[in-house]
Amino acid sequence: MVLFKAAQSRGHTDIGWLNSRHSFSFGDYYDPQQMGVSVLRVINDDRVKPGAGFPTHGHRDMEIISYVLEGAIEHQDSMGHRYQLKAGEVQRMSAGTGITHSEYNASKDKPLHFLQIWIEPRQQGVQPSYEQAAIPQKGVLTPIVTEDGREGSLTLGQDANLYRLKLSAGESVDLPVGSPGHRYLHLIEGEGVINGQPLKPGDAAHWVSPTSDPQRLVAGSEGLESLWFELP
């Protein structure tokens, strides 16, 4: 069975410097029906004004992924890392026993747009760690953060995999939904159709059980980009 979630049903936070859409309950947005999917707990679509950002704060026992869509993040953490994360790059931070970090828009005149993703770890109390990389697209489905670091992807401390899915205009793909576990598609940009159901940016589809029926995603006239999650 597949469940569709419309972009406009997401939670919304606008505090001036930050405009964020929440796929699942986060901060002041709480919906008991939207607490996540399997071990996936957060997908925040964050837009940060120039020079603004998240001041130093702490996390523990969470796998935190950032995927930059526009602009650049200035990252600094208690492990001694200080990096810029540019558009197209992916960051994975395992909070483990505890970290502090800050994330700022690196530009004083250009906006920052990125996706913030939280996944519960396989094991609590691990040593904190950090990775980032620019991972080029390889075909339709490109692994970007995986349980085993396959094909140059970042490594996740959970039995889950995250792919970047890209289709050109009119191109299609049969989504791999035949294995046990949850599958989740989050559309980033462009438009598409899954078995007659139209999708726009911010829309999502969740397969709650495996199916042998074809689940074909067809891109619209401008192509599309999305995230594809394989979850336990």
Short mmCIF file of C-alpha atoms in Angstrom, two decimals:
data_model
loop_
_atom_site.label_atom_id
_atom_site.label_comp_id
_atom_site.label_asym_id
_atom_site.label_seq_id
_atom_site.Cartn_x
_atom_site.Cartn_y
_atom_site.Cartn_z
CA MET A 1 0.00 0.00 0.00
CA VAL A 2 1.21 3.51 -0.80
CA LEU A 3 0.23 6.67 1.10
CA PHE A 4 0.64 10.11 -0.44
CA LYS A 5 1.45 13.25 1.54
CA ALA A 6 0.85 16.70 0.06
CA ALA A 7 3.44 19.43 0.49
CA GLN A 8 0.88 21.86 1.90
CA SER A 9 0.04 19.46 4.73
CA ARG A 10 3.52 19.87 6.23
CA GLY A 11 4.16 21.92 9.35
CA HIS A 12 5.50 25.44 8.90
CA THR A 13 7.89 27.61 10.91
CA ASP A 14 8.70 31.20 9.91
CA ILE A 15 10.81 33.16 12.40
CA GLY A 16 12.22 35.74 10.03
CA TRP A 17 15.72 34.42 9.40
CA LEU A 18 14.40 30.83 9.01
CA ASN A 19 11.51 29.59 6.89
CA SER A 20 11.06 25.86 7.31
CA ARG A 21 8.61 23.16 6.23
CA HIS A 22 8.39 20.05 8.41
CA SER A 23 7.38 16.68 6.94
CA PHE A 24 7.09 15.29 10.47
CA SER A 25 6.54 16.69 13.97
CA PHE A 26 9.37 19.04 14.90
CA GLY A 27 9.78 21.94 17.34
CA ASP A 28 6.48 23.75 17.84
CA TYR A 29 4.81 21.70 15.09
CA TYR A 30 3.25 18.58 16.58
CA ASP A 31 0.94 16.11 14.85
CA PRO A 32 0.59 12.67 16.47
CA GLN A 33 -0.17 11.27 13.02
CA GLN A 34 3.11 12.62 11.63
CA MET A 35 5.87 11.32 13.89
CA GLY A 36 8.06 9.86 11.16
CA VAL A 37 8.41 6.71 9.09
CA SER A 38 10.21 3.76 10.66
CA VAL A 39 13.60 5.18 11.83
CA LEU A 40 13.18 8.37 9.76
CA ARG A 41 12.23 11.14 12.20
CA VAL A 42 12.85 14.49 10.45
CA ILE A 43 12.77 15.99 6.97
CA ASN A 44 12.96 19.77 7.30
CA ASP A 45 13.02 21.91 4.17
CA ASP A 46 15.00 24.90 5.50
CA ARG A 47 15.52 28.32 3.91
CA VAL A 48 17.95 30.58 5.77
CA LYS A 49 18.48 34.27 5.12
CA PRO A 50 21.98 35.60 4.28
CA GLY A 51 24.34 35.70 7.26
CA ALA A 52 21.85 33.95 9.56
CA GLY A 53 21.80 30.43 10.92
CA PHE A 54 21.58 28.00 13.79
CA PRO A 55 23.86 29.02 16.70
CA THR A 56 25.81 26.44 18.68
CA HIS A 57 23.50 23.75 20.10
CA GLY A 58 23.74 20.11 21.09
CA HIS A 59 22.54 16.68 19.91
CA ARG A 60 23.05 13.09 20.94
CA ASP A 61 22.15 9.65 19.59
CA MET A 62 20.92 10.76 16.17
CA GLU A 63 22.17 10.42 12.58
CA ILE A 64 21.86 13.93 11.10
CA ILE A 65 22.08 14.46 7.34
CA SER A 66 22.15 17.78 5.49
CA TYR A 67 21.75 18.08 1.72
CA VAL A 68 22.39 21.55 0.31
CA LEU A 69 20.18 22.62 -2.60
CA GLU A 70 21.20 26.29 -2.94
CA GLY A 71 23.97 28.35 -1.36
CA ALA A 72 26.45 27.05 1.23
CA ILE A 73 26.49 26.08 4.91
CA GLU A 74 29.28 27.20 7.25
CA HIS A 75 29.65 24.26 9.65
CA GLN A 76 31.57 24.16 12.94
CA ASP A 77 31.41 21.50 15.67
CA SER A 78 32.90 20.32 18.96
CA MET A 79 34.91 17.62 17.13
CA GLY A 80 37.06 20.39 15.64
CA HIS A 81 35.56 20.40 12.16
CA ARG A 82 35.04 23.67 10.35
CA TYR A 83 33.91 23.31 6.77
CA GLN A 84 31.75 24.84 4.11
CA LEU A 85 29.11 22.60 2.59
CA LYS A 86 28.17 23.78 -0.92
CA ALA A 87 25.15 23.17 -3.14
CA GLY A 88 25.01 19.52 -4.19
CA GLU A 89 27.07 18.31 -1.23
CA VAL A 90 25.90 15.97 1.52
CA GLN A 91 26.88 15.96 5.20
CA ARG A 92 26.42 13.13 7.72
CA MET A 93 26.97 13.73 11.42
CA SER A 94 26.57 10.96 14.01
CA ALA A 95 25.82 12.70 17.30
CA GLY A 96 26.41 9.58 19.42
CA THR A 97 27.47 10.37 22.99
CA GLY A 98 26.99 14.07 22.33
CA ILE A 99 28.16 16.92 20.12
CA THR A 100 27.63 20.64 19.75
CA HIS A 101 27.61 22.38 16.38
CA SER A 102 26.51 25.49 14.51
CA GLU A 103 25.23 25.83 10.94
CA TYR A 104 25.17 29.26 9.26
CA ASN A 105 24.46 30.60 5.82
CA ALA A 106 27.99 31.17 4.55
CA SER A 107 26.90 34.09 2.36
CA LYS A 108 26.07 37.65 3.42
CA ASP A 109 23.91 38.30 0.37
CA LYS A 110 22.60 34.97 -0.99
CA PRO A 111 19.97 32.63 0.48
CA LEU A 112 20.62 29.13 1.76
CA HIS A 113 18.26 26.26 0.99
CA PHE A 114 18.88 22.79 2.36
CA LEU A 115 17.18 19.63 3.60
CA GLN A 116 17.82 18.53 7.18
CA ILE A 117 17.18 14.82 7.82
CA TRP A 118 17.29 12.91 11.11
CA ILE A 119 17.45 9.12 11.34
CA GLU A 120 17.52 7.14 14.58
CA PRO A 121 20.79 5.22 14.97
CA ARG A 122 21.18 1.47 15.13
CA GLN A 123 23.14 1.81 18.37
CA GLN A 124 23.19 4.53 21.01
CA GLY A 125 26.26 5.87 22.77
CA VAL A 126 28.70 5.57 19.84
CA GLN A 127 31.65 7.87 19.25
CA PRO A 128 30.53 11.00 17.37
CA SER A 129 31.73 11.26 13.77
CA TYR A 130 31.42 13.46 10.68
CA GLU A 131 31.58 13.11 6.88
CA GLN A 132 30.77 15.27 3.89
CA ALA A 133 31.13 14.79 0.15
CA ALA A 134 30.00 15.90 -3.28
CA ILE A 135 28.59 12.71 -4.82
CA PRO A 136 28.04 12.83 -8.59
CA GLN A 137 24.86 11.39 -10.06
CA LYS A 138 25.27 7.87 -11.51
CA GLY A 139 22.17 6.86 -13.42
CA VAL A 140 18.69 7.30 -11.96
CA LEU A 141 19.34 6.19 -8.36
CA THR A 142 22.59 7.30 -6.72
CA PRO A 143 23.39 6.19 -3.15
CA ILE A 144 24.40 9.20 -1.06
CA VAL A 145 24.21 7.87 2.54
CA THR A 146 24.09 4.11 3.14
CA GLU A 147 24.59 1.50 5.82
CA ASP A 148 27.79 0.22 4.18
CA GLY A 149 29.17 3.26 2.34
CA ARG A 150 28.57 1.66 -1.04
CA GLU A 151 29.71 3.32 -4.27
CA GLY A 152 31.39 6.24 -2.54
CA SER A 153 28.39 7.19 -0.39
CA LEU A 154 28.64 8.44 3.18
CA THR A 155 28.18 5.82 5.91
CA LEU A 156 25.06 5.68 8.10
CA GLY A 157 24.85 4.10 11.54
CA GLN A 158 21.53 2.42 10.74
CA ASP A 159 20.18 -0.35 8.50
CA ALA A 160 18.83 2.20 6.04
CA ASN A 161 19.84 3.76 2.74
CA LEU A 162 19.28 7.16 1.18
CA TYR A 163 19.48 7.75 -2.58
CA ARG A 164 19.23 10.80 -4.82
CA LEU A 165 16.78 10.02 -7.62
CA LYS A 166 16.91 12.08 -10.83
CA LEU A 167 14.88 11.78 -14.01
CA SER A 168 15.08 13.80 -17.19
CA ALA A 169 11.96 15.21 -18.85
CA GLY A 170 9.53 12.39 -19.66
CA GLU A 171 11.88 9.71 -18.29
CA SER A 172 10.43 6.98 -16.06
CA VAL A 173 11.57 4.39 -13.53
CA ASP A 174 9.91 1.45 -11.81
CA LEU A 175 10.54 2.12 -8.12
CA PRO A 176 12.12 -0.77 -6.15
CA VAL A 177 9.33 -1.52 -3.66
CA GLY A 178 9.41 -5.32 -3.62
CA SER A 179 11.63 -5.84 -0.55
CA PRO A 180 10.51 -5.86 3.11
CA GLY A 181 10.55 -2.57 5.00
CA HIS A 182 9.34 0.95 4.31
CA ARG A 183 10.08 2.98 1.17
CA TYR A 184 9.72 6.76 1.13
CA LEU A 185 9.98 9.25 -1.73
CA HIS A 186 10.36 13.01 -1.09
CA LEU A 187 10.13 15.18 -4.19
CA ILE A 188 12.63 18.08 -4.16
CA GLU A 189 12.01 19.78 -7.49
CA GLY A 190 10.19 19.24 -10.74
CA GLU A 191 6.95 17.33 -11.14
CA GLY A 192 6.06 13.68 -11.67
CA VAL A 193 3.33 11.07 -11.63
CA ILE A 194 3.21 7.73 -9.82
CA ASN A 195 0.55 5.42 -11.26
CA GLY A 196 -1.72 8.37 -12.00
CA GLN A 197 -1.00 10.33 -8.79
CA PRO A 198 0.63 13.72 -9.58
CA LEU A 199 3.52 14.91 -7.40
CA LYS A 200 4.84 18.43 -6.91
CA PRO A 201 7.84 19.75 -4.91
CA GLY A 202 7.48 18.85 -1.24
CA ASP A 203 5.03 16.01 -1.91
CA ALA A 204 5.89 12.54 -0.66
CA ALA A 205 4.88 8.91 -1.12
CA HIS A 206 5.24 6.18 1.51
CA TRP A 207 5.11 2.46 0.75
CA VAL A 208 4.18 0.79 4.04
CA SER A 209 4.60 -2.76 2.75
CA PRO A 210 6.28 -4.45 -0.21
CA THR A 211 4.33 -4.92 -3.43
CA SER A 212 4.98 -6.75 -6.68
CA ASP A 213 2.72 -4.35 -8.59
CA PRO A 214 4.67 -1.88 -10.75
CA GLN A 215 5.08 1.53 -9.13
CA ARG A 216 6.21 3.68 -12.03
CA LEU A 217 7.44 7.24 -11.52
CA VAL A 218 7.27 9.41 -14.65
CA ALA A 219 8.94 12.83 -14.74
CA GLY A 220 7.20 15.93 -16.04
CA SER A 221 8.37 18.32 -18.74
CA GLU A 222 11.27 19.69 -16.66
CA GLY A 223 12.46 16.43 -15.12
CA LEU A 224 12.63 15.90 -11.36
CA GLU A 225 14.90 15.35 -8.36
CA SER A 226 13.86 13.48 -5.25
CA LEU A 227 15.17 11.59 -2.24
CA TRP A 228 14.50 7.85 -2.02
CA PHE A 229 14.69 6.17 1.39
CA GLU A 230 15.02 2.43 2.08
CA LEU A 231 14.03 1.96 5.73
CA PRO A 232 13.62 -1.09 8.00
#
